[in-house]
């Protein structure tokens, strides 16, 4: 969606931490979603933020600032299986996704 | 576990053909969605339905129609396929609040020659 911006591609090392940013513009904010999509597969839900702050779920955390129209997905202790695209979504649509490449 | 299935993983059609893509979900979800996904453009909403026989246009409905005769089934119809409709088509479903988590089917890769 043209109102949602994410980096196209990021590279990180196995075992490290990576932060994927998402900025958005939308009217009537109802929350922000992050989905993971492995190549050739369907997107699967990761997280949902509707209030400001950090939501932690195991190795993955998601942060939201409504006033700044900004979110990030934080992935810790990266594993090779985390190589995938990460999609940010709000009411106005979906970001194009960030392809995350994990190197040994 | 929620299961969303789509009628085909891969489909090849010719320009001008009528194409039916079917989606079935088994979790009694009220909402169902059809998206297309193209490189660099992300997911774009074609149509969604919040109840049987109800439908709403999404961002790119032109050239498509939908049908929802039963709660579990949502069909996408390309009345006259064109080459610019070559894409990955994803179906999803969710509970009644549209901004609930969506569960996706495996997708149909449609090629129009």
Coordinates of C-alpha atoms in Angstrom, one line a residue:
Chain A
X1 CA 0.0 0.0 0.0
X2 CA 1.4 3.4 -0.9
X3 CA 0.5 4.7 2.6
X4 CA 2.7 2.1 4.3
X5 CA 6.4 2.1 4.0
X6 CA 8.9 -0.7 4.9
X7 CA 12.4 -1.3 3.7
X8 CA 12.5 -3.6 0.7
X9 CA 15.2 -5.9 2.0
X10 CA 17.4 -6.4 5.0
X11 CA 20.3 -8.8 5.8
X12 CA 21.3 -10.0 9.2
X13 CA 23.5 -12.7 10.8
X14 CA 22.3 -15.8 12.6
X15 CA 22.1 -15.2 16.3
X16 CA 21.9 -11.4 16.0
X17 CA 19.0 -9.0 16.4
X18 CA 17.2 -7.1 13.7
X19 CA 14.6 -4.3 13.7
X20 CA 12.2 -3.9 10.8
X21 CA 10.5 -0.6 10.6
X22 CA 7.1 0.4 9.3
X23 CA 5.7 3.9 8.9
X24 CA 2.1 4.4 8.0
X25 CA -0.7 6.9 7.3
X26 CA -4.2 5.9 7.9
X27 CA -7.5 7.4 9.0
X28 CA -9.5 5.7 11.8
X29 CA -6.6 3.7 13.2
X30 CA -7.7 0.2 14.3
X31 CA -4.4 -1.3 15.1
X32 CA -1.3 -2.5 13.3
X33 CA -0.5 -6.1 12.3
X34 CA 2.7 -7.9 11.5
X35 CA 2.7 -11.0 9.4
X36 CA 5.4 -13.4 8.3
X37 CA 5.5 -14.9 4.9
X38 CA 7.9 -17.6 3.8
X39 CA 8.6 -17.8 0.1
X40 CA 5.8 -19.5 -1.8
X41 CA 3.6 -19.7 1.3
X42 CA 0.7 -17.7 2.8
X43 CA 1.2 -15.0 5.3
X44 CA 0.9 -16.0 9.0
X45 CA 0.0 -13.7 11.9
X46 CA 2.8 -12.5 14.2
X47 CA 1.5 -9.6 16.2
X48 CA -1.1 -7.0 16.7
X49 CA -0.6 -3.6 18.4
X50 CA -3.4 -1.1 19.0
X51 CA -1.9 0.8 22.0
X52 CA 1.4 2.5 22.2
X53 CA 4.3 0.5 23.5
X54 CA 6.1 -2.8 23.2
X55 CA 4.4 -6.2 22.9
X56 CA 6.8 -9.1 23.5
X57 CA 6.2 -12.6 22.3
X58 CA 9.1 -14.9 22.7
X59 CA 11.9 -13.9 20.3
X60 CA 9.7 -11.5 18.5
X61 CA 8.5 -8.1 19.8
X62 CA 6.5 -5.3 18.2
X63 CA 6.4 -1.7 19.0
X64 CA 3.9 1.0 18.1
X65 CA 3.8 4.8 18.3
X66 CA 0.5 6.1 17.1
X67 CA 1.5 9.7 17.3
X68 CA 4.4 9.1 15.0
X69 CA 2.7 6.6 12.7
X70 CA 5.5 4.2 13.3
X71 CA 6.0 0.6 14.3
X72 CA 8.8 -1.9 14.4
X73 CA 9.2 -5.6 14.6
X74 CA 12.2 -6.8 16.6
X75 CA 13.6 -10.2 16.1
X76 CA 16.1 -11.6 18.5
X77 CA 18.4 -14.6 18.4
X78 CA 17.9 -14.9 14.7
X79 CA 17.6 -18.3 13.2
X80 CA 17.9 -19.4 9.6
X81 CA 14.2 -20.2 9.5
X82 CA 13.5 -16.5 10.2
X83 CA 14.4 -15.8 6.6
X84 CA 11.1 -14.6 5.2
X85 CA 9.2 -11.5 4.2
X86 CA 7.6 -9.5 7.0
X87 CA 4.4 -7.6 6.2
X88 CA 3.1 -4.6 8.0
X89 CA -0.7 -3.9 7.7
X90 CA -3.1 -1.2 8.9
X91 CA -6.6 -0.2 8.0
X92 CA -5.6 1.5 4.7
X93 CA -3.8 -1.6 3.5
X94 CA -0.6 -3.6 3.5
X95 CA 3.0 -2.7 3.1
X96 CA 5.0 -4.3 0.3
X97 CA 6.9 -6.4 2.8
X98 CA 10.5 -6.5 4.0
X99 CA 12.5 -9.5 2.8
X100 CA 14.8 -10.6 5.6
X101 CA 17.9 -12.6 4.6
X102 CA 19.7 -14.4 7.4
X103 CA 23.3 -15.4 6.8
X104 CA 25.2 -18.0 8.9
Chain B
X1 CA -6.5 -25.0 13.8
X2 CA -8.1 -22.8 11.3
X3 CA -8.0 -24.1 7.8
X4 CA -8.4 -22.1 4.7
X5 CA -8.2 -24.0 1.4
X6 CA -8.1 -22.8 -2.2
X7 CA -9.2 -24.8 -5.1
X8 CA -6.0 -24.7 -7.0
X9 CA -2.3 -23.9 -6.3
X10 CA -1.5 -23.3 -9.9
X11 CA -3.7 -22.3 -12.8
X12 CA -3.0 -21.4 -16.4
X13 CA -5.8 -19.8 -18.5
X14 CA -6.0 -18.0 -21.8
X15 CA -7.0 -14.4 -22.4
X16 CA -10.8 -14.0 -22.5
X17 CA -11.5 -17.1 -20.5
X18 CA -13.8 -17.0 -17.4
X19 CA -11.9 -18.1 -14.3
X20 CA -13.3 -19.2 -11.0
X21 CA -11.2 -19.3 -7.9
X22 CA -12.7 -20.9 -4.8
X23 CA -11.9 -20.5 -1.2
X24 CA -13.3 -22.5 1.7
X25 CA -12.8 -22.0 5.5
X26 CA -13.7 -24.3 8.3
X27 CA -13.8 -21.9 11.3
X28 CA -17.2 -20.3 10.8
X29 CA -15.6 -16.9 10.2
X30 CA -17.9 -14.1 9.1
X31 CA -15.4 -12.2 7.1
X32 CA -13.7 -13.5 3.9
X33 CA -11.3 -11.6 1.7
X34 CA -9.7 -11.9 -1.7
X35 CA -6.3 -10.3 -2.3
X36 CA -3.8 -10.4 -5.1
X37 CA -0.1 -10.2 -4.4
X38 CA 2.4 -8.8 -6.9
X39 CA 6.2 -8.2 -6.3
X40 CA 6.8 -4.8 -4.9
X41 CA 3.2 -4.0 -4.4
X42 CA 2.2 -6.0 -1.4
X43 CA -1.2 -7.4 -0.8
X44 CA -4.0 -5.5 -2.5
X45 CA -7.6 -6.1 -1.5
X46 CA -9.9 -7.0 -4.3
X47 CA -13.2 -7.8 -2.5
X48 CA -14.3 -8.8 0.9
X49 CA -17.5 -10.2 2.4
X50 CA -18.8 -9.9 5.9
X51 CA -21.8 -12.2 5.6
X52 CA -23.5 -14.5 3.2
X53 CA -24.6 -12.8 0.0
X54 CA -22.8 -9.6 1.2
X55 CA -19.8 -8.1 -0.5
X56 CA -17.8 -4.9 -0.5
X57 CA -15.3 -3.6 -3.1
X58 CA -11.8 -3.4 -2.0
X59 CA -9.0 -1.3 -3.6
X60 CA -8.9 -3.0 -7.0
X61 CA -12.2 -4.6 -7.9
X62 CA -12.2 -3.8 -11.6
X63 CA -12.3 -7.0 -13.7
X64 CA -13.4 -9.1 -10.8
X65 CA -16.6 -10.2 -9.2
X66 CA -17.3 -12.4 -6.2
X67 CA -19.9 -14.7 -4.8
X68 CA -20.7 -15.9 -1.3
X69 CA -23.7 -18.2 -1.2
X70 CA -22.6 -20.1 1.8
X71 CA -20.7 -18.8 4.9
X72 CA -17.7 -21.1 4.4
X73 CA -17.2 -20.4 0.7
X74 CA -16.1 -17.3 -1.1
X75 CA -15.5 -17.4 -4.9
X76 CA -13.5 -14.9 -7.0
X77 CA -14.5 -14.7 -10.6
X78 CA -12.6 -13.2 -13.5
X79 CA -15.2 -12.6 -16.1
X80 CA -12.8 -12.3 -19.0
X81 CA -9.2 -13.0 -18.0
X82 CA -6.5 -10.6 -19.1
X83 CA -2.7 -10.9 -19.0
X84 CA -2.5 -8.2 -16.3
X85 CA -4.4 -10.5 -14.0
X86 CA -1.5 -12.8 -13.9
X87 CA -0.8 -12.9 -10.2
X88 CA -0.8 -14.7 -6.9
X89 CA -4.3 -14.7 -5.4
X90 CA -4.7 -15.2 -1.7
X91 CA -7.9 -15.8 0.2
X92 CA -8.3 -15.0 3.9
X93 CA -10.9 -15.2 6.6
X94 CA -11.4 -13.7 10.0
X95 CA -14.0 -13.2 12.7
X96 CA -16.5 -10.4 12.5
X97 CA -14.3 -7.4 13.3
X98 CA -12.5 -6.7 10.1
X99 CA -9.3 -5.8 11.8
X100 CA -9.0 -9.1 13.5
X101 CA -6.2 -11.5 12.6
X102 CA -6.7 -13.0 9.2
X103 CA -6.0 -16.6 8.3
X104 CA -4.8 -17.1 4.8
X105 CA -5.1 -19.9 2.3
X106 CA -2.1 -21.3 0.4
X107 CA -2.7 -19.1 -2.6
X108 CA -3.4 -19.7 -6.3
X109 CA -0.7 -18.7 -8.8
X110 CA -2.7 -17.7 -11.9
X111 CA -1.0 -17.2 -15.2
X112 CA -3.1 -15.8 -18.1
X113 CA -1.5 -16.3 -21.5

